[in-house]
JSON list of C-alpha atoms in Angstrom, two decimals:
[
{"chain": "A", "resi": 250, "resn": "MET", "atom": "CA", "xyz": [-22.80, 12.66, -6.56]},
{"chain": "A", "resi": 251, "resn": "THR", "atom": "CA", "xyz": [-21.57, 11.27, -3.24]},
{"chain": "A", "resi": 252, "resn": "ASN", "atom": "CA", "xyz": [-18.15, 12.06, -1.78]},
{"chain": "A", "resi": 253, "resn": "GLU", "atom": "CA", "xyz": [-17.22, 8.42, -2.36]},
{"chain": "A", "resi": 254, "resn": "GLU", "atom": "CA", "xyz": [-17.99, 8.74, -6.07]},
{"chain": "A", "resi": 255, "resn": "ARG", "atom": "CA", "xyz": [-16.19, 12.08, -6.27]},
{"chain": "A", "resi": 256, "resn": "PHE", "atom": "CA", "xyz": [-12.99, 10.68, -4.72]},
{"chain": "A", "resi": 257, "resn": "LEU", "atom": "CA", "xyz": [-13.13, 7.54, -6.89]},
{"chain": "A", "resi": 258, "resn": "ARG", "atom": "CA", "xyz": [-13.57, 9.71, -10.00]},
{"chain": "A", "resi": 259, "resn": "GLU", "atom": "CA", "xyz": [-10.52, 11.73, -8.94]},
{"chain": "A", "resi": 260, "resn": "ALA", "atom": "CA", "xyz": [-8.50, 8.53, -8.57]},
{"chain": "A", "resi": 261, "resn": "ILE", "atom": "CA", "xyz": [-9.63, 7.39, -12.04]},
{"chain": "A", "resi": 262, "resn": "GLU", "atom": "CA", "xyz": [-8.73, 10.77, -13.56]},
{"chain": "A", "resi": 263, "resn": "LEU", "atom": "CA", "xyz": [-5.26, 10.53, -11.99]},
{"chain": "A", "resi": 264, "resn": "ALA", "atom": "CA", "xyz": [-4.91, 7.05, -13.48]},
{"chain": "A", "resi": 265, "resn": "ARG", "atom": "CA", "xyz": [-6.08, 8.23, -16.89]},
{"chain": "A", "resi": 266, "resn": "ALA", "atom": "CA", "xyz": [-3.57, 11.11, -16.86]},
{"chain": "A", "resi": 267, "resn": "ASN", "atom": "CA", "xyz": [-0.86, 8.65, -15.85]},
{"chain": "A", "resi": 268, "resn": "VAL", "atom": "CA", "xyz": [-1.70, 6.45, -18.85]},
{"chain": "A", "resi": 269, "resn": "ALA", "atom": "CA", "xyz": [-1.43, 9.52, -21.10]},
{"chain": "A", "resi": 270, "resn": "ARG", "atom": "CA", "xyz": [2.11, 10.03, -19.74]},
{"chain": "A", "resi": 271, "resn": "GLY", "atom": "CA", "xyz": [3.02, 6.40, -20.47]},
{"chain": "A", "resi": 272, "resn": "GLY", "atom": "CA", "xyz": [2.32, 5.05, -17.00]},
{"chain": "A", "resi": 273, "resn": "ARG", "atom": "CA", "xyz": [0.13, 2.28, -15.69]},
{"chain": "A", "resi": 274, "resn": "PRO", "atom": "CA", "xyz": [-3.64, 2.86, -15.13]},
{"chain": "A", "resi": 275, "resn": "PHE", "atom": "CA", "xyz": [-3.65, 3.37, -11.38]},
{"chain": "A", "resi": 276, "resn": "GLY", "atom": "CA", "xyz": [-4.34, 6.42, -9.23]},
{"chain": "A", "resi": 277, "resn": "ALA", "atom": "CA", "xyz": [-5.12, 6.87, -5.54]},
{"chain": "A", "resi": 278, "resn": "VAL", "atom": "CA", "xyz": [-6.40, 9.59, -3.24]},
{"chain": "A", "resi": 279, "resn": "VAL", "atom": "CA", "xyz": [-5.92, 9.81, 0.54]},
{"chain": "A", "resi": 280, "resn": "VAL", "atom": "CA", "xyz": [-8.77, 11.65, 2.25]},
{"chain": "A", "resi": 281, "resn": "LYS", "atom": "CA", "xyz": [-8.95, 12.99, 5.79]},
{"chain": "A", "resi": 282, "resn": "ASP", "atom": "CA", "xyz": [-11.92, 14.82, 7.29]},
{"chain": "A", "resi": 283, "resn": "GLY", "atom": "CA", "xyz": [-13.64, 14.92, 3.91]},
{"chain": "A", "resi": 284, "resn": "ALA", "atom": "CA", "xyz": [-10.77, 16.62, 2.08]},
{"chain": "A", "resi": 285, "resn": "VAL", "atom": "CA", "xyz": [-8.05, 15.27, -0.20]},
{"chain": "A", "resi": 286, "resn": "LEU", "atom": "CA", "xyz": [-4.82, 15.08, 1.77]},
{"chain": "A", "resi": 287, "resn": "ALA", "atom": "CA", "xyz": [-2.60, 13.51, -0.90]},
{"chain": "A", "resi": 288, "resn": "THR", "atom": "CA", "xyz": [-2.66, 11.74, -4.25]},
{"chain": "A", "resi": 289, "resn": "GLY", "atom": "CA", "xyz": [-0.47, 9.26, -6.06]},
{"chain": "A", "resi": 290, "resn": "VAL", "atom": "CA", "xyz": [-0.14, 7.43, -9.34]},
{"chain": "A", "resi": 291, "resn": "ASN", "atom": "CA", "xyz": [1.63, 4.25, -10.32]},
{"chain": "A", "resi": 292, "resn": "GLU", "atom": "CA", "xyz": [5.26, 5.15, -11.12]},
{"chain": "A", "resi": 293, "resn": "ILE", "atom": "CA", "xyz": [6.71, 1.66, -11.60]},
{"chain": "A", "resi": 294, "resn": "LEU", "atom": "CA", "xyz": [7.68, 2.28, -15.23]},
{"chain": "A", "resi": 295, "resn": "SER", "atom": "CA", "xyz": [9.09, 5.80, -14.74]},
{"chain": "A", "resi": 296, "resn": "SER", "atom": "CA", "xyz": [11.03, 4.97, -11.57]},
{"chain": "A", "resi": 297, "resn": "ASN", "atom": "CA", "xyz": [11.93, 1.31, -12.12]},
{"chain": "A", "resi": 298, "resn": "ASP", "atom": "CA", "xyz": [10.70, 0.81, -8.56]},
{"chain": "A", "resi": 299, "resn": "PRO", "atom": "CA", "xyz": [8.36, -2.19, -8.23]},
{"chain": "A", "resi": 300, "resn": "THR", "atom": "CA", "xyz": [6.90, -0.69, -5.03]},
{"chain": "A", "resi": 301, "resn": "ALA", "atom": "CA", "xyz": [5.92, 2.63, -6.64]},
{"chain": "A", "resi": 302, "resn": "HIS", "atom": "CA", "xyz": [2.22, 1.80, -6.69]},
{"chain": "A", "resi": 303, "resn": "ALA", "atom": "CA", "xyz": [-0.37, 4.58, -6.66]},
{"chain": "A", "resi": 304, "resn": "GLU", "atom": "CA", "xyz": [-1.61, 3.73, -3.18]},
{"chain": "A", "resi": 305, "resn": "LEU", "atom": "CA", "xyz": [1.89, 3.61, -1.68]},
{"chain": "A", "resi": 306, "resn": "ASN", "atom": "CA", "xyz": [2.86, 6.88, -3.34]},
{"chain": "A", "resi": 307, "resn": "ALA", "atom": "CA", "xyz": [-0.30, 8.51, -1.98]},
{"chain": "A", "resi": 308, "resn": "VAL", "atom": "CA", "xyz": [0.30, 7.07, 1.51]},
{"chain": "A", "resi": 309, "resn": "ARG", "atom": "CA", "xyz": [3.92, 8.32, 1.44]},
{"chain": "A", "resi": 310, "resn": "ALA", "atom": "CA", "xyz": [2.77, 11.79, 0.38]},
{"chain": "A", "resi": 311, "resn": "ALA", "atom": "CA", "xyz": [0.08, 11.87, 3.09]},
{"chain": "A", "resi": 312, "resn": "SER", "atom": "CA", "xyz": [2.57, 10.77, 5.75]},
{"chain": "A", "resi": 313, "resn": "GLN", "atom": "CA", "xyz": [5.01, 13.49, 4.68]},
{"chain": "A", "resi": 314, "resn": "LYS", "atom": "CA", "xyz": [2.25, 16.11, 4.70]},
{"chain": "A", "resi": 315, "resn": "LEU", "atom": "CA", "xyz": [1.14, 15.08, 8.21]},
{"chain": "A", "resi": 316, "resn": "GLY", "atom": "CA", "xyz": [4.70, 14.57, 9.43]},
{"chain": "A", "resi": 317, "resn": "SER", "atom": "CA", "xyz": [3.71, 11.18, 10.79]},
{"chain": "A", "resi": 318, "resn": "PRO", "atom": "CA", "xyz": [3.47, 7.56, 9.68]},
{"chain": "A", "resi": 319, "resn": "ASP", "atom": "CA", "xyz": [0.13, 7.37, 11.54]},
{"chain": "A", "resi": 320, "resn": "LEU", "atom": "CA", "xyz": [-2.72, 7.81, 9.06]},
{"chain": "A", "resi": 321, "resn": "ARG", "atom": "CA", "xyz": [-5.57, 6.89, 11.37]},
{"chain": "A", "resi": 322, "resn": "GLY", "atom": "CA", "xyz": [-8.66, 8.83, 10.36]},
{"chain": "A", "resi": 323, "resn": "CYS", "atom": "CA", "xyz": [-7.72, 8.66, 6.67]},
{"chain": "A", "resi": 324, "resn": "ALA", "atom": "CA", "xyz": [-9.42, 6.77, 3.87]},
{"chain": "A", "resi": 325, "resn": "VAL", "atom": "CA", "xyz": [-7.96, 5.69, 0.53]},
{"chain": "A", "resi": 326, "resn": "TYR", "atom": "CA", "xyz": [-9.83, 5.78, -2.76]},
{"chain": "A", "resi": 327, "resn": "ALA", "atom": "CA", "xyz": [-8.13, 3.86, -5.55]},
{"chain": "A", "resi": 328, "resn": "SER", "atom": "CA", "xyz": [-8.86, 3.43, -9.22]},
{"chain": "A", "resi": 329, "resn": "GLY", "atom": "CA", "xyz": [-8.10, -0.31, -9.04]},
{"chain": "A", "resi": 330, "resn": "HIS", "atom": "CA", "xyz": [-8.18, -3.13, -6.52]},
{"chain": "A", "resi": 331, "resn": "PRO", "atom": "CA", "xyz": [-5.13, -2.54, -4.29]},
{"chain": "A", "resi": 332, "resn": "CYS", "atom": "CA", "xyz": [-2.55, -5.33, -4.31]},
{"chain": "A", "resi": 333, "resn": "PRO", "atom": "CA", "xyz": [-1.59, -7.18, -1.11]},
{"chain": "A", "resi": 334, "resn": "MET", "atom": "CA", "xyz": [1.52, -4.98, -0.62]},
{"chain": "A", "resi": 335, "resn": "CYS", "atom": "CA", "xyz": [-0.58, -1.82, -0.74]},
{"chain": "A", "resi": 336, "resn": "MET", "atom": "CA", "xyz": [-3.27, -3.30, 1.51]},
{"chain": "A", "resi": 337, "resn": "ALA", "atom": "CA", "xyz": [-0.63, -4.27, 4.07]},
{"chain": "A", "resi": 338, "resn": "ALA", "atom": "CA", "xyz": [0.99, -0.82, 3.97]},
{"chain": "A", "resi": 339, "resn": "MET", "atom": "CA", "xyz": [-2.36, 0.90, 4.41]},
{"chain": "A", "resi": 340, "resn": "ARG", "atom": "CA", "xyz": [-3.14, -1.33, 7.41]},
{"chain": "A", "resi": 341, "resn": "LEU", "atom": "CA", "xyz": [0.28, -0.59, 8.92]},
{"chain": "A", "resi": 342, "resn": "ALA", "atom": "CA", "xyz": [-0.41, 3.13, 8.48]},
{"chain": "A", "resi": 343, "resn": "GLY", "atom": "CA", "xyz": [-3.69, 2.82, 10.36]},
{"chain": "A", "resi": 344, "resn": "ILE", "atom": "CA", "xyz": [-6.01, 3.45, 7.42]},
{"chain": "A", "resi": 345, "resn": "ALA", "atom": "CA", "xyz": [-9.35, 1.88, 8.25]},
{"chain": "A", "resi": 346, "resn": "GLU", "atom": "CA", "xyz": [-11.22, 2.39, 4.97]},
{"chain": "A", "resi": 347, "resn": "VAL", "atom": "CA", "xyz": [-10.27, 1.54, 1.38]},
{"chain": "A", "resi": 348, "resn": "THR", "atom": "CA", "xyz": [-12.61, 1.95, -1.59]},
{"chain": "A", "resi": 349, "resn": "TYR", "atom": "CA", "xyz": [-11.76, 1.05, -5.19]},
{"chain": "A", "resi": 350, "resn": "ALA", "atom": "CA", "xyz": [-13.49, 1.43, -8.56]},
{"chain": "A", "resi": 351, "resn": "TYR", "atom": "CA", "xyz": [-12.08, -1.36, -10.75]},
{"chain": "A", "resi": 352, "resn": "SER", "atom": "CA", "xyz": [-11.99, -4.92, -9.38]},
{"chain": "A", "resi": 353, "resn": "ASN", "atom": "CA", "xyz": [-9.45, -7.67, -9.96]},
{"chain": "A", "resi": 354, "resn": "GLU", "atom": "CA", "xyz": [-12.06, -9.24, -12.22]},
{"chain": "A", "resi": 355, "resn": "ASP", "atom": "CA", "xyz": [-12.21, -6.03, -14.28]},
{"chain": "A", "resi": 356, "resn": "GLY", "atom": "CA", "xyz": [-8.43, -6.04, -14.67]},
{"chain": "A", "resi": 357, "resn": "GLU", "atom": "CA", "xyz": [-7.89, -9.74, -15.34]},
{"chain": "A", "resi": 358, "resn": "ALA", "atom": "CA", "xyz": [-8.32, -9.57, -19.13]},
{"chain": "A", "resi": 359, "resn": "PHE", "atom": "CA", "xyz": [-5.70, -6.80, -19.24]},
{"chain": "A", "resi": 360, "resn": "GLY", "atom": "CA", "xyz": [-3.10, -8.49, -17.04]},
{"chain": "A", "resi": 361, "resn": "LEU", "atom": "CA", "xyz": [-3.91, -6.07, -14.20]},
{"chain": "A", "resi": 362, "resn": "SER", "atom": "CA", "xyz": [-5.35, -8.47, -11.62]},
{"chain": "A", "resi": 363, "resn": "THR", "atom": "CA", "xyz": [-3.56, -9.37, -8.39]},
{"chain": "A", "resi": 364, "resn": "ALA", "atom": "CA", "xyz": [-6.04, -12.14, -7.49]},
{"chain": "A", "resi": 365, "resn": "ALA", "atom": "CA", "xyz": [-3.41, -14.85, -8.05]},
{"chain": "A", "resi": 366, "resn": "LEU", "atom": "CA", "xyz": [-1.03, -13.06, -5.68]},
{"chain": "A", "resi": 367, "resn": "TYR", "atom": "CA", "xyz": [-3.73, -12.88, -2.99]},
{"chain": "A", "resi": 368, "resn": "ALA", "atom": "CA", "xyz": [-4.31, -16.63, -3.43]},
{"chain": "A", "resi": 369, "resn": "GLU", "atom": "CA", "xyz": [-0.57, -17.39, -3.23]},
{"chain": "A", "resi": 370, "resn": "LEU", "atom": "CA", "xyz": [-0.13, -15.34, -0.05]},
{"chain": "A", "resi": 371, "resn": "ALA", "atom": "CA", "xyz": [-3.06, -17.14, 1.59]},
{"chain": "A", "resi": 372, "resn": "ARG", "atom": "CA", "xyz": [-1.16, -20.42, 1.39]},
{"chain": "A", "resi": 373, "resn": "PRO", "atom": "CA", "xyz": [1.25, -21.58, 4.15]},
{"chain": "A", "resi": 374, "resn": "PHE", "atom": "CA", "xyz": [4.86, -20.44, 3.63]},
{"chain": "A", "resi": 375, "resn": "SER", "atom": "CA", "xyz": [5.91, -24.00, 2.81]},
{"chain": "A", "resi": 376, "resn": "GLU", "atom": "CA", "xyz": [3.45, -24.10, -0.11]},
{"chain": "A", "resi": 377, "resn": "GLN", "atom": "CA", "xyz": [4.33, -20.74, -1.68]},
{"chain": "A", "resi": 378, "resn": "SER", "atom": "CA", "xyz": [6.54, -20.33, -4.75]},
{"chain": "A", "resi": 379, "resn": "MET", "atom": "CA", "xyz": [8.94, -18.01, -2.87]},
{"chain": "A", "resi": 380, "resn": "ARG", "atom": "CA", "xyz": [11.28, -19.70, -0.41]},
{"chain": "A", "resi": 381, "resn": "ILE", "atom": "CA", "xyz": [10.55, -18.24, 3.04]},
{"chain": "A", "resi": 382, "resn": "ARG", "atom": "CA", "xyz": [12.55, -19.37, 6.08]},
{"chain": "A", "resi": 383, "resn": "HIS", "atom": "CA", "xyz": [13.12, -18.28, 9.67]},
{"chain": "A", "resi": 384, "resn": "VAL", "atom": "CA", "xyz": [16.75, -18.59, 10.81]},
{"chain": "A", "resi": 385, "resn": "PRO", "atom": "CA", "xyz": [17.08, -17.17, 14.37]},
{"chain": "A", "resi": 386, "resn": "VAL", "atom": "CA", "xyz": [20.58, -15.62, 14.15]},
{"chain": "A", "resi": 387, "resn": "ARG", "atom": "CA", "xyz": [21.65, -13.26, 16.97]},
{"chain": "A", "resi": 388, "resn": "LEU", "atom": "CA", "xyz": [24.82, -11.20, 17.46]},
{"chain": "A", "resi": 389, "resn": "GLU", "atom": "CA", "xyz": [27.02, -12.15, 20.40]},
{"chain": "A", "resi": 390, "resn": "SER", "atom": "CA", "xyz": [28.13, -8.56, 21.02]},
{"chain": "A", "resi": 391, "resn": "GLY", "atom": "CA", "xyz": [25.72, -5.95, 22.31]},
{"chain": "A", "resi": 392, "resn": "PRO", "atom": "CA", "xyz": [22.15, -6.20, 23.48]},
{"chain": "A", "resi": 393, "resn": "ASP", "atom": "CA", "xyz": [19.38, -8.01, 21.64]},
{"chain": "A", "resi": 394, "resn": "LEU", "atom": "CA", "xyz": [18.20, -5.92, 18.66]},
{"chain": "A", "resi": 395, "resn": "TYR", "atom": "CA", "xyz": [14.58, -5.60, 19.76]},
{"chain": "A", "resi": 396, "resn": "ALA", "atom": "CA", "xyz": [15.48, -4.99, 23.41]},
{"chain": "A", "resi": 397, "resn": "GLU", "atom": "CA", "xyz": [17.88, -2.24, 22.33]},
{"chain": "A", "resi": 398, "resn": "TRP", "atom": "CA", "xyz": [15.15, -0.63, 20.23]},
{"chain": "A", "resi": 399, "resn": "LEU", "atom": "CA", "xyz": [12.69, -0.73, 23.13]},
{"chain": "A", "resi": 400, "resn": "HIS", "atom": "CA", "xyz": [15.29, 0.72, 25.50]},
{"chain": "A", "resi": 401, "resn": "ARG", "atom": "CA", "xyz": [15.85, 3.69, 23.14]},
{"chain": "A", "resi": 402, "resn": "GLN", "atom": "CA", "xyz": [12.16, 4.58, 22.85]},
{"chain": "A", "resi": 403, "resn": "PRO", "atom": "CA", "xyz": [11.10, 7.82, 24.56]},
{"chain": "A", "resi": 404, "resn": "LYS", "atom": "CA", "xyz": [9.51, 7.22, 27.94]},
{"chain": "A", "resi": 405, "resn": "SER", "atom": "CA", "xyz": [5.93, 8.41, 28.15]}
]
């Protein structure tokens, strides 16, 4: 068995255990240097948090363990096709490799596909079902928000 298969099997076992506890069928494993760094399961139902996806919970746990939001050098193995939110978070964290066992096609018959969401997000803002607008408001007092942030960054 390859490491890829081993990590995917671990993600599936996490998902299966989560189902046994009344959760949704998703598990994820963050791996660094060939070893499991952190794991996560989907906790949407137990936490009432729509962002408590397995991949995000695993990424949060890995970031806490490393003491850094930078997860470059890590890979994620997920039981199911990660949704756009999870994919974006993993990219922001610097994860360069994502592998999943069950596809959106596998999940479609069970209401577990995010393919429609991917399609919606690929459309221009003006054509999406969510109203998305840019209104360039600025405060008159104090420096510009982004300039202030940059000014407060440690000098290297």
